[in-house]
Amino acid sequence: MIRESSRFSRLFDSLNYVFLTAFALLCLAPMVHIFAVSLSGRAPATAGFVSFFPIDFTLENYNEVMGSRTFLRSFNISVIRVLTGTSLNMALIILTAYPLSKTPRAFKGRTLFIWFFVFAMLFHGGLIPTFLVVRSLGLLNTLGALILPNALPIFSMILMMNFFRNVPKELEESALIDGASHWRVLWHIYLPLSLPAIATLTLLSAVNHWNAWFDALIYMTDTANYPMQTYLRSVVVELDLTNVGIDPRDLQRLSDRAIRGAQIIVATVPILVVYPFLQRYFISGIRLGAVKE
Amino acid sequence: MTFKQYIRRAWPLYVMLIPGVVFVLLFRYYPMYGIVIAFQDFSPAKGFFNSPWIGWENFEFFFSLPDFGRTFGNTLFIAIAKIVADQIGAIILALLLNEARVLLFRRSIQTLIYLPYFLSWIVLGGILLDVLAPHGILNQAIGNFGIKPQLFLGSNDWFRGTIILSGFWKNVGFSTIIYLAALTAINPVLHEAAAIDGAGRLRRIWHITLPGIRPTIVLLAALSLGDVLEAGFEQILTLYSPAVYRTGDIIDTYVYRVGLVSAQYSLAGAVGLFKSFIGFFLIVLSYWLADRYAGYRIL
């Protein structure tokens, strides 16, 4: 280890620590501000007196949000979407990646199938034709519109396939010679050895489903079917308070700005809960999958 | 192995592929067939198969509109500025983080700067709309220095800058990860030897660390070519307004408004196809360059 002792070096270190701290705080500042607003009373929040600490501390804004039926309904829809959508994604990723991870000798037609999927990843029909197809299949206003069109995320499937290819072949060969089928090999050999990759892709898929909002905006013509993020859009972006499910009388004692802040924070909490895992798995996943050098 | 033996062993592999093939055919290839609407006077009642053909009319109409130059110009400007800011910012942050030797400090900073990447543009947009509002906290802060309130999201002077900076805010932390991974692969012996030879901090950064991550820089530069038409649809749709169409309307938001808000399916389909077509070649070119100059393959 090099010991830095020159005066310049120590100055460099101090400036570096100061700069990085300032940068990180600056990244965080907008969120802390909204958090403080969401915990503030009506007068200071409306007048814009709140900076990074709540004024007239109150939990009323959160009470209001958690008591809103519309909000809870959209929250439920999002939870259902994450559970079903992520399960479907993972099932299809694994089932598709396994055959494609074989050699063209062990799986005839592999090259053709690979190009079938890769071309679909590289070239898109585009927003309008996709919309028309989903509509013609009668999926508008159903959960299917949110989880079926991207049931197989192709890039994730390719990462999984690359991971499967690194599973030692000897295990599989001896199992096949002993008469095990490919189903058993996949279930008893590949899956247990691929848990880190599966965890990574599961988290990625769950976060994507939780954060998705545009598909519901176009496929749900009835706002009662909106998941959390799409609902949040009508509240915090379009500032449409007619559809919020909040009693107008309550707006006499609470600030709409603080209520919006509370909704933003509640929508963020699930991400914060899985964030430690995201950091651990996802970041190592990026290294192992996407950047092979 | 005879054919019969092969089938007896391999049939499950084909069965496993069926669901994936079905979904991709239905939701990827069928819409690809749907791009025929770009050459039709499409009406939903007649569908993809029976709408009348009109050739290149939709394209000719779009190219004659001022919207064409505006949306493509905005898309390229915003996307390229974002790529440049993001990559340069990520390299500098990774180098500085690499120089900070207190592990706990490094971890804490990383934890804070990755977070926005995992939040949706609705959450981040909701925060920005509040923070950047005319009476929001940022305008209050600059007001302390005697600067008049600015419309960061509502004026054409500011909009692109706000989009580029807020995109930076969401993505830069995450982009540093790949550079940090490359930095850990640099042999510390190189640094020690250079230090013994009397090279100072900055010289070591310049002559050892930077060349050490050069392959990664080349790789990400090549791959980013595939993104020069991706200006950030969800971000701009969340933050823009008619007042800033001149500087902020991009191809994707235009397709959305023309196609799904005004239901001019054929015109929007033509614009979308034009973009998909160019985008396809850009992505193929970027993968080819990444393979050629950085040895990167996805398959």
Coordinates of C-alpha atoms in Angstrom, one line a residue:
Chain A
M1 CA 0.0 0.0 0.0
I2 CA 1.3 3.4 -0.9
R3 CA 1.5 5.9 1.9
E4 CA 0.6 9.4 0.7
S5 CA 2.3 12.0 2.8
S6 CA 3.1 15.0 0.5
R7 CA 1.2 18.1 1.3
F8 CA -0.4 18.1 -2.1
S9 CA -1.6 14.6 -1.6
R10 CA -3.3 15.5 1.7
L11 CA -4.9 18.5 0.2
F12 CA -6.2 16.3 -2.7
D13 CA -7.7 13.9 -0.2
S14 CA -9.5 16.6 1.8
L15 CA -10.9 18.2 -1.3
N16 CA -11.9 14.8 -2.7
Y17 CA -13.8 13.9 0.5
V18 CA -15.5 17.3 0.6
F19 CA -16.5 17.1 -3.1
L20 CA -17.9 13.6 -3.0
T21 CA -19.9 14.4 0.2
A22 CA -21.3 17.5 -1.3
F23 CA -22.2 15.7 -4.5
A24 CA -24.0 12.8 -2.7
L25 CA -25.9 15.3 -0.5
L26 CA -26.9 17.3 -3.5
C27 CA -28.3 14.0 -5.1
L28 CA -30.3 13.3 -2.0
A29 CA -31.4 16.9 -1.2
P30 CA -34.6 16.9 -3.4
M31 CA -35.9 13.7 -1.8
V32 CA -35.1 14.9 1.8
H33 CA -37.0 18.1 1.0
I34 CA -40.1 16.3 -0.2
F35 CA -39.9 14.0 2.8
A36 CA -39.8 17.1 5.1
V37 CA -42.7 18.7 3.3
S38 CA -44.7 15.5 3.6
L39 CA -44.3 15.7 7.4
S40 CA -45.3 19.4 7.7
G41 CA -48.5 21.1 8.6
R42 CA -50.7 22.9 6.1
A43 CA -49.5 26.5 6.6
P44 CA -45.7 26.1 6.4
A45 CA -46.0 23.5 3.5
T46 CA -48.3 25.7 1.4
A47 CA -46.3 28.9 2.1
G48 CA -43.0 27.1 1.1
F49 CA -41.3 27.6 4.5
V50 CA -40.1 24.0 4.7
S51 CA -36.6 23.3 3.7
F52 CA -35.0 20.1 5.0
F53 CA -36.8 19.7 8.3
P54 CA -40.5 19.4 8.9
I55 CA -42.3 22.4 10.4
D56 CA -45.4 21.8 12.6
F57 CA -44.6 18.1 12.4
T58 CA -47.6 15.9 11.6
L59 CA -48.4 12.5 10.3
E60 CA -51.8 13.6 9.2
N61 CA -50.8 13.7 5.5
Y62 CA -49.8 10.0 5.7
N63 CA -53.0 9.1 7.5
E64 CA -54.9 10.8 4.7
V65 CA -53.0 8.9 2.0
M66 CA -53.4 5.6 3.7
G67 CA -57.1 6.2 4.2
S68 CA -57.7 7.0 0.5
R69 CA -59.4 4.1 -1.2
T70 CA -58.2 5.1 -4.6
F71 CA -54.6 5.1 -3.4
L72 CA -54.9 1.7 -1.7
R73 CA -56.6 0.2 -4.7
S74 CA -53.8 1.3 -7.0
F75 CA -51.2 0.0 -4.5
N76 CA -52.9 -3.4 -4.5
I77 CA -53.0 -3.5 -8.3
S78 CA -49.2 -2.8 -8.3
V79 CA -48.5 -5.6 -5.7
I80 CA -50.5 -8.1 -7.8
R81 CA -48.7 -6.9 -10.9
V82 CA -45.3 -7.4 -9.4
L83 CA -46.1 -10.8 -8.1
T84 CA -47.7 -12.2 -11.2
G85 CA -45.5 -10.3 -13.7
T86 CA -42.3 -11.3 -12.0
S87 CA -43.2 -14.9 -11.7
L88 CA -44.2 -15.0 -15.4
N89 CA -40.9 -13.3 -16.4
M90 CA -38.8 -15.7 -14.4
A91 CA -40.5 -18.8 -15.6
L92 CA -40.1 -17.7 -19.2
I93 CA -36.6 -16.5 -18.8
I94 CA -35.5 -19.8 -17.3
L95 CA -37.4 -22.1 -19.7
T96 CA -36.2 -20.2 -22.8
A97 CA -32.6 -19.8 -21.6
Y98 CA -32.0 -23.4 -20.8
P99 CA -32.4 -24.9 -24.3
L100 CA -30.6 -22.0 -25.8
S101 CA -27.6 -22.6 -23.5
K102 CA -27.0 -26.0 -25.1
T103 CA -24.5 -26.5 -28.0
P104 CA -26.0 -26.7 -31.5
R105 CA -25.1 -30.4 -31.4
A106 CA -27.1 -31.1 -28.2
F107 CA -29.9 -28.9 -29.4
K108 CA -30.5 -28.9 -33.1
G109 CA -31.9 -25.6 -34.4
R110 CA -30.3 -23.5 -31.6
T111 CA -28.8 -21.0 -34.0
L112 CA -32.2 -20.4 -35.7
F113 CA -33.9 -19.9 -32.4
I114 CA -31.2 -17.5 -31.1
W115 CA -31.7 -15.3 -34.1
F116 CA -35.4 -15.5 -33.7
F117 CA -35.1 -13.9 -30.3
V118 CA -32.2 -11.6 -30.9
F119 CA -33.9 -10.0 -34.0
A120 CA -37.0 -9.4 -31.8
M121 CA -34.8 -7.7 -29.3
L122 CA -33.1 -5.4 -31.9
F123 CA -36.0 -4.4 -34.0
H124 CA -39.3 -3.1 -32.6
G125 CA -42.7 -2.9 -34.3
G126 CA -43.0 0.4 -32.3
L127 CA -45.5 1.9 -30.0
I128 CA -48.5 2.1 -32.3
P129 CA -48.6 -1.4 -33.8
T130 CA -47.9 -2.9 -30.4
F131 CA -50.8 -0.9 -29.0
L132 CA -53.1 -2.0 -31.8
V133 CA -52.1 -5.7 -31.3
V134 CA -52.8 -5.6 -27.5
R135 CA -56.1 -3.9 -28.2
S136 CA -57.2 -6.3 -30.9
L137 CA -56.4 -9.2 -28.5
G138 CA -59.0 -7.7 -26.1
L139 CA -56.5 -7.1 -23.4
L140 CA -57.4 -3.4 -22.6
N141 CA -58.3 -2.9 -19.0
T142 CA -56.9 -6.3 -18.0
L143 CA -53.9 -7.3 -16.0
G144 CA -52.8 -9.2 -19.1
A145 CA -52.0 -5.9 -20.9
L146 CA -49.4 -5.2 -18.2
I147 CA -47.7 -8.5 -17.9
L148 CA -48.1 -10.4 -21.2
P149 CA -46.5 -8.1 -23.9
N150 CA -43.1 -8.2 -22.1
A151 CA -43.6 -11.7 -20.6
L152 CA -40.1 -12.7 -21.9
P153 CA -37.6 -9.9 -21.4
I154 CA -35.1 -11.0 -24.1
F155 CA -32.0 -9.2 -22.8
S156 CA -32.5 -10.8 -19.3
M157 CA -33.0 -14.2 -21.0
I158 CA -29.6 -13.8 -22.8
L159 CA -27.9 -12.9 -19.5
M160 CA -29.5 -16.1 -17.9
M161 CA -28.4 -18.1 -21.0
N162 CA -24.8 -16.9 -20.6
F163 CA -24.9 -17.8 -16.9
F164 CA -26.2 -21.3 -17.7
R165 CA -23.4 -21.8 -20.2
N166 CA -20.9 -21.5 -17.4
V167 CA -22.4 -24.4 -15.4
P168 CA -19.9 -27.3 -15.5
K169 CA -21.0 -29.7 -18.3
E170 CA -19.7 -32.8 -16.4
L171 CA -22.6 -32.7 -13.9
E172 CA -25.2 -32.6 -16.7
E173 CA -23.6 -35.3 -18.8
S174 CA -23.4 -37.8 -16.0
A175 CA -27.0 -37.1 -15.0
L176 CA -28.2 -37.6 -18.6
I177 CA -26.2 -40.8 -18.8
D178 CA -27.9 -42.0 -15.6
G179 CA -31.2 -41.5 -17.4
A180 CA -32.3 -38.1 -16.0
S181 CA -34.4 -36.0 -18.3
H182 CA -33.7 -32.4 -19.2
W183 CA -36.5 -31.4 -16.9
R184 CA -34.7 -33.0 -14.0
V185 CA -31.3 -31.6 -15.0
L186 CA -32.7 -28.1 -15.2
W187 CA -34.5 -28.4 -11.9
H188 CA -31.9 -30.3 -9.8
I189 CA -28.6 -29.1 -11.3
Y190 CA -29.0 -25.8 -13.1
L191 CA -31.4 -23.9 -10.8
P192 CA -29.6 -24.6 -7.6
L193 CA -26.3 -23.5 -9.2
S194 CA -27.8 -20.3 -10.7
L195 CA -29.4 -18.8 -7.6
P196 CA -27.3 -15.5 -7.7
A197 CA -28.3 -14.9 -11.3
I198 CA -31.9 -15.8 -10.6
A199 CA -32.0 -13.4 -7.6
T200 CA -30.6 -10.6 -9.6
L201 CA -33.0 -11.0 -12.5
T202 CA -36.0 -11.5 -10.1
L203 CA -35.2 -8.2 -8.4
L204 CA -34.7 -6.4 -11.7
S205 CA -38.0 -7.7 -13.0
A206 CA -39.8 -6.8 -9.8
V207 CA -38.4 -3.3 -9.8
N208 CA -39.4 -2.8 -13.4
H209 CA -42.9 -3.9 -12.8
W210 CA -43.2 -1.7 -9.7
N211 CA -41.9 1.3 -11.6
A212 CA -43.8 0.8 -14.9
W213 CA -46.5 3.3 -15.6
F214 CA -46.7 4.1 -19.3
D215 CA -48.2 0.8 -20.4
A216 CA -51.1 1.2 -17.9
L217 CA -51.6 4.8 -19.1
I218 CA -52.3 3.6 -22.6
Y219 CA -53.9 0.2 -21.9
M220 CA -56.1 1.1 -19.0
T221 CA -59.0 3.3 -20.3
D222 CA -60.7 3.1 -16.9
T223 CA -58.6 4.9 -14.3
A224 CA -59.9 2.4 -11.6
N225 CA -57.4 -0.1 -13.1
Y226 CA -54.4 2.1 -12.7
P227 CA -51.4 0.7 -10.8
M228 CA -49.6 2.9 -8.2
Q229 CA -47.2 4.7 -10.5
T230 CA -49.8 5.6 -13.1
Y231 CA -52.2 6.7 -10.5
L232 CA -49.4 8.8 -8.9
R233 CA -48.9 10.4 -12.3
S234 CA -52.4 11.7 -12.4
V235 CA -51.9 13.2 -8.9
V236 CA -48.4 14.6 -8.9
V237 CA -47.8 15.3 -12.6
E238 CA -51.2 16.2 -13.9
L239 CA -52.3 17.7 -10.5
D240 CA -55.7 16.2 -11.0
L241 CA -57.3 16.3 -7.6
T242 CA -60.8 15.2 -8.7
N243 CA -59.7 11.6 -9.0
V244 CA -57.6 11.3 -5.9
G245 CA -60.1 9.8 -3.6
I246 CA -59.4 12.4 -0.9
D247 CA -62.2 14.2 0.9
P248 CA -62.1 17.9 -0.3
R249 CA -63.0 18.9 3.2
D250 CA -59.7 17.5 4.4
L251 CA -57.9 19.9 2.1
Q252 CA -59.1 22.7 4.3
R253 CA -56.8 21.5 7.0
L254 CA -54.0 19.8 5.0
S255 CA -51.8 21.0 2.2
D256 CA -52.3 19.3 -1.1
R257 CA -48.6 19.8 -1.7
A258 CA -47.8 17.8 1.5
I259 CA -50.2 15.1 0.5
R260 CA -48.6 14.7 -2.8
G261 CA -45.2 14.5 -1.0
A262 CA -46.6 11.8 1.2
Q263 CA -47.8 9.8 -1.8
I264 CA -44.4 10.1 -3.5
I265 CA -42.7 8.8 -0.3
V266 CA -45.1 5.9 0.1
A267 CA -44.6 4.8 -3.5
T268 CA -40.8 4.9 -2.8
V269 CA -40.8 2.8 0.4
P270 CA -41.0 -0.6 -1.4
I271 CA -37.9 0.3 -3.4
L272 CA -36.1 1.4 -0.2
V273 CA -37.0 -1.9 1.4
V274 CA -35.3 -4.0 -1.3
Y275 CA -32.6 -1.5 -1.9
P276 CA -29.9 -3.2 0.2
F277 CA -30.5 -6.4 -1.9
L278 CA -30.6 -4.5 -5.1
Q279 CA -27.2 -3.0 -4.4
R280 CA -25.7 -6.4 -3.5
Y281 CA -27.1 -8.6 -6.2
F282 CA -27.8 -6.2 -9.0
I283 CA -24.4 -4.6 -9.0
S284 CA -22.6 -7.9 -8.9
G285 CA -25.0 -9.1 -11.6
I286 CA -24.1 -6.2 -13.8
R287 CA -20.5 -7.2 -13.6
L288 CA -21.0 -10.9 -14.2
G289 CA -23.5 -10.6 -17.0
A290 CA -23.5 -7.4 -19.0
V291 CA -19.8 -6.6 -19.1
K292 CA -17.8 -9.6 -20.1
E293 CA -14.3 -8.6 -21.1
Chain B
M1 CA -26.9 -41.3 -32.0
T2 CA -29.8 -42.0 -34.3
F3 CA -32.6 -39.5 -34.9
K4 CA -34.9 -41.5 -32.7
Q5 CA -32.5 -41.4 -29.8
Y6 CA -31.9 -37.7 -30.3
I7 CA -35.6 -37.0 -30.1
R8 CA -36.1 -39.2 -27.1
R9 CA -33.5 -37.1 -25.2
A10 CA -34.0 -33.6 -26.6
W11 CA -37.8 -33.3 -27.0
P12 CA -38.1 -31.4 -23.6
L13 CA -35.8 -28.7 -24.9
Y14 CA -38.3 -27.9 -27.7
V15 CA -41.3 -28.0 -25.3
M16 CA -39.5 -25.6 -23.0
L17 CA -39.1 -23.1 -25.9
I18 CA -42.8 -23.1 -26.8
P19 CA -44.1 -20.4 -24.4
G20 CA -41.2 -18.0 -25.2
V21 CA -41.7 -18.5 -28.9
V22 CA -45.5 -18.0 -28.7
F23 CA -45.2 -14.8 -26.6
V24 CA -42.5 -13.3 -28.9
L25 CA -44.5 -14.2 -32.0
L26 CA -47.6 -12.6 -30.6
F27 CA -46.2 -9.5 -29.0
R28 CA -43.0 -8.8 -31.0
Y29 CA -43.4 -10.3 -34.5
Y30 CA -47.1 -9.6 -35.0
P31 CA -46.6 -5.9 -34.2
M32 CA -43.7 -6.0 -36.7
Y33 CA -46.2 -7.1 -39.3
G34 CA -48.4 -4.2 -38.0
I35 CA -45.9 -1.6 -39.3
V36 CA -47.8 -2.0 -42.6
I37 CA -50.1 0.7 -41.2
A38 CA -47.3 3.1 -42.1
F39 CA -48.1 2.5 -45.7
Q40 CA -51.9 2.3 -45.3
D41 CA -54.7 4.6 -44.5
F42 CA -55.3 2.5 -41.5
S43 CA -58.7 2.3 -39.8
P44 CA -59.2 0.1 -36.7
A45 CA -62.4 -1.3 -38.1
K46 CA -60.6 -2.7 -41.2
G47 CA -57.5 -3.8 -39.3
F48 CA -54.0 -4.6 -40.6
F49 CA -55.2 -6.8 -43.4
N50 CA -58.0 -4.8 -45.0
S51 CA -57.0 -1.1 -44.7
P52 CA -56.3 0.6 -48.1
W53 CA -52.7 1.0 -49.2
I54 CA -51.4 4.5 -49.9
G55 CA -47.7 3.9 -50.4
W56 CA -45.2 6.5 -49.0
E57 CA -47.8 9.2 -48.5
N58 CA -47.6 9.2 -44.7
F59 CA -43.8 9.5 -44.9
E60 CA -43.9 12.3 -47.4
F61 CA -46.4 14.2 -45.3
F62 CA -44.3 13.8 -42.2
F63 CA -41.1 14.9 -43.9
S64 CA -42.9 18.1 -45.2
L65 CA -44.0 19.1 -41.7
P66 CA -41.8 21.4 -39.5
D67 CA -42.3 18.7 -36.8
F68 CA -39.9 16.4 -38.5
G69 CA -36.8 18.7 -38.2
R70 CA -37.9 19.8 -34.7
T71 CA -38.4 16.3 -33.2
F72 CA -35.3 14.8 -34.7
G73 CA -33.2 17.8 -33.8
N74 CA -34.4 17.7 -30.2
T75 CA -34.0 14.0 -29.9
L76 CA -30.4 14.0 -31.2
F77 CA -29.4 17.0 -29.2
I78 CA -30.8 15.8 -25.8
A79 CA -29.7 12.2 -26.3
I80 CA -26.1 13.0 -27.3
A81 CA -25.7 15.6 -24.5
K82 CA -27.0 13.1 -22.0
I83 CA -24.6 10.4 -23.2
V84 CA -21.6 12.8 -23.0
A85 CA -22.5 14.2 -19.6
D86 CA -23.3 10.8 -18.2
Q87 CA -20.1 9.1 -19.4
I88 CA -17.7 11.9 -18.4
G89 CA -19.4 12.3 -15.1
A90 CA -19.3 8.6 -14.4
I91 CA -15.5 8.4 -15.3
I92 CA -14.7 11.4 -13.0
L93 CA -16.8 10.1 -10.1
A94 CA -15.3 6.6 -10.4
L95 CA -11.8 8.0 -10.4
L96 CA -12.5 10.1 -7.3
L97 CA -14.3 7.3 -5.5
N98 CA -11.3 5.1 -6.3
E99 CA -9.0 7.6 -4.7
A100 CA -11.1 7.8 -1.5
R101 CA -9.5 5.1 0.6
V102 CA -11.9 4.9 3.6
L103 CA -14.1 2.0 2.6
L104 CA -17.1 3.0 4.7
F105 CA -17.1 6.5 3.2
R106 CA -16.9 5.0 -0.3
R107 CA -19.8 2.6 0.4
S108 CA -22.0 5.4 1.9
I109 CA -21.4 7.7 -1.1
Q110 CA -22.2 4.9 -3.5
T111 CA -25.4 4.0 -1.7
L112 CA -26.6 7.6 -1.9
I113 CA -25.8 8.2 -5.6
Y114 CA -27.2 4.9 -6.9
L115 CA -30.6 5.4 -5.4
P116 CA -32.3 7.6 -8.0
Y117 CA -31.6 5.0 -10.7
F118 CA -34.1 2.7 -9.1
L119 CA -36.9 5.2 -8.8
S120 CA -39.4 5.8 -11.6
W121 CA -39.7 9.0 -13.6
I122 CA -43.1 9.5 -12.0
V123 CA -41.5 9.6 -8.5
L124 CA -38.5 11.7 -9.6
G125 CA -40.7 13.8 -11.8
G126 CA -43.1 14.5 -8.9
I127 CA -40.1 15.6 -6.8
L128 CA -38.7 17.8 -9.6
L129 CA -42.1 19.4 -10.3
D130 CA -42.2 20.5 -6.7
V131 CA -38.5 21.4 -6.3
L132 CA -38.3 23.4 -9.6
A133 CA -41.7 25.1 -9.3
P134 CA -41.8 28.9 -9.6
H135 CA -42.1 29.1 -5.8
G136 CA -40.2 25.9 -5.2
I137 CA -37.2 25.5 -3.0
L138 CA -34.6 26.0 -5.8
N139 CA -36.1 29.3 -6.9
Q140 CA -36.2 30.4 -3.2
A141 CA -32.5 29.5 -2.9
I142 CA -31.4 31.4 -5.9
G143 CA -33.7 34.2 -4.8
N144 CA -31.4 34.7 -1.8
F145 CA -28.7 35.8 -4.3
G146 CA -31.1 38.2 -5.9
I147 CA -31.9 36.1 -9.0
K148 CA -35.5 36.2 -10.3
P149 CA -37.5 33.0 -10.3
Q150 CA -36.9 30.9 -13.4
L151 CA -39.2 28.5 -15.2
F152 CA -36.9 25.5 -15.2
L153 CA -39.5 23.3 -16.8
G154 CA -41.7 25.8 -18.5
S155 CA -39.3 27.9 -20.6
N156 CA -37.5 27.0 -23.7
D157 CA -34.3 28.5 -22.3
W158 CA -34.1 26.0 -19.5
F159 CA -36.0 22.9 -20.5
R160 CA -33.2 20.9 -22.3
G161 CA -30.7 21.8 -19.6
T162 CA -33.2 20.6 -16.9
I163 CA -33.8 17.4 -18.8
I164 CA -30.0 16.7 -19.2
L165 CA -29.2 17.5 -15.6
S166 CA -32.1 15.5 -14.2
G167 CA -31.2 12.5 -16.4
F168 CA -27.6 12.9 -15.0
W169 CA -29.0 12.8 -11.5
K170 CA -30.9 9.5 -12.2
N171 CA -28.3 7.7 -14.1
V172 CA -24.8 8.8 -13.3
G173 CA -24.4 6.9 -10.1
F174 CA -25.3 3.7 -11.8
S175 CA -23.0 4.4 -14.7
T176 CA -20.0 4.6 -12.3
I177 CA -20.5 1.0 -11.3
I178 CA -19.1 -0.4 -14.5
Y179 CA -16.1 1.9 -14.3
L180 CA -15.5 1.1 -10.6
A181 CA -15.5 -2.6 -11.6
A182 CA -12.9 -1.9 -14.2
L183 CA -10.8 0.1 -11.7
T184 CA -10.6 -2.8 -9.2
A185 CA -9.0 -4.9 -12.0
I186 CA -6.0 -2.6 -12.2
N187 CA -3.0 -4.2 -10.6
P188 CA -1.9 -2.2 -7.5
V189 CA 1.7 -3.1 -8.2
L190 CA 1.7 -0.7 -11.1
H191 CA 0.8 2.1 -8.7
E192 CA 3.4 1.1 -6.2
A193 CA 6.1 0.9 -8.8
A194 CA 5.2 4.3 -10.1
A195 CA 5.1 5.8 -6.6
I196 CA 8.6 4.5 -5.9
D197 CA 9.7 6.1 -9.2
G198 CA 8.4 9.4 -7.8
A199 CA 5.1 9.8 -9.7
G200 CA 2.6 11.9 -7.8
R201 CA -1.1 11.3 -7.4
L202 CA -2.3 13.1 -10.5
R203 CA 0.4 11.6 -12.7
R204 CA -0.6 8.1 -11.5
I205 CA -4.2 8.8 -12.3
W206 CA -3.3 10.0 -15.7
H207 CA -0.7 7.4 -16.7
I208 CA -2.0 4.3 -14.9
T209 CA -5.6 4.5 -13.9
L210 CA -7.0 6.1 -17.0
P211 CA -5.2 3.8 -19.5
G212 CA -6.4 0.9 -17.3
I213 CA -10.1 1.7 -17.9
R214 CA -9.6 2.7 -21.5
P215 CA -11.1 -0.6 -22.9
T216 CA -14.2 0.1 -20.8
I217 CA -14.5 3.7 -22.0
V218 CA -14.2 2.4 -25.6
L219 CA -16.8 -0.3 -25.0
L220 CA -19.4 2.1 -23.4
A221 CA -18.7 4.7 -26.1
A222 CA -19.5 2.0 -28.8
L223 CA -22.6 0.8 -27.0
S224 CA -23.9 4.3 -26.4
L225 CA -24.2 4.7 -30.2
G226 CA -27.3 2.6 -30.0
D227 CA -28.8 5.2 -27.7
V228 CA -28.5 8.4 -29.8
L229 CA -32.2 8.3 -30.7
E230 CA -33.2 7.5 -27.1
A231 CA -33.6 10.9 -25.5
G232 CA -35.7 9.6 -22.5
F233 CA -39.3 9.1 -23.4
E234 CA -40.7 8.5 -19.9
Q235 CA -38.7 11.4 -18.5
I236 CA -39.8 13.9 -21.1
L237 CA -43.4 12.8 -21.1
T238 CA -43.5 13.3 -17.4
L239 CA -41.9 16.8 -17.4
Y240 CA -42.8 18.6 -20.6
S241 CA -45.7 20.8 -21.5
P242 CA -46.9 22.5 -24.7
A243 CA -44.9 25.6 -23.8
V244 CA -41.6 23.7 -24.4
Y245 CA -42.5 21.6 -27.5
R246 CA -40.1 23.8 -29.5
T247 CA -37.1 22.5 -27.5
G248 CA -38.3 19.5 -25.7
D249 CA -40.6 17.5 -28.0
I250 CA -38.9 14.3 -29.2
I251 CA -39.8 11.6 -31.7
D252 CA -41.2 9.3 -29.0
T253 CA -43.5 11.9 -27.4
Y254 CA -44.6 13.1 -30.9
V255 CA -45.5 9.5 -31.9
Y256 CA -47.4 9.1 -28.6
R257 CA -49.4 12.4 -29.1
V258 CA -50.1 11.9 -32.8
G259 CA -50.9 8.2 -32.5
L260 CA -52.5 7.6 -29.2
V261 CA -53.9 11.0 -28.2
S262 CA -55.1 12.1 -31.6
A263 CA -55.5 8.5 -33.0
Q264 CA -53.7 9.3 -36.3
Y265 CA -52.4 5.7 -36.3
S266 CA -50.9 5.7 -39.8
L267 CA -48.9 8.9 -39.5
A268 CA -47.6 7.9 -36.0
G269 CA -46.8 4.5 -37.3
A270 CA -44.8 5.9 -40.2
V271 CA -42.8 8.2 -37.8
G272 CA -42.3 5.2 -35.4
L273 CA -41.1 3.0 -38.2
F274 CA -38.7 5.6 -39.5
K275 CA -37.2 5.7 -36.0
S276 CA -37.2 1.9 -35.5
F277 CA -35.4 1.5 -38.8
I278 CA -32.6 3.9 -38.0
G279 CA -32.4 2.6 -34.5
F280 CA -32.0 -0.9 -35.7
F281 CA -29.0 0.0 -37.8
L282 CA -27.5 2.1 -35.0
I283 CA -27.8 -0.8 -32.5
V284 CA -26.3 -3.4 -34.9
L285 CA -23.5 -0.9 -35.7
S286 CA -22.8 -0.3 -32.0
Y287 CA -22.6 -4.1 -31.2
W288 CA -20.3 -4.5 -34.2
L289 CA -18.0 -1.8 -33.0
A290 CA -18.1 -3.1 -29.4
D291 CA -17.1 -6.5 -30.7
R292 CA -14.4 -5.1 -33.0
Y293 CA -12.8 -2.6 -30.6
A294 CA -13.6 -4.0 -27.1
G295 CA -14.1 -7.7 -27.7
Y296 CA -17.7 -7.5 -26.3
R297 CA -20.3 -10.0 -27.4
I298 CA -23.7 -10.5 -26.0
L299 CA -24.0 -14.0 -27.4

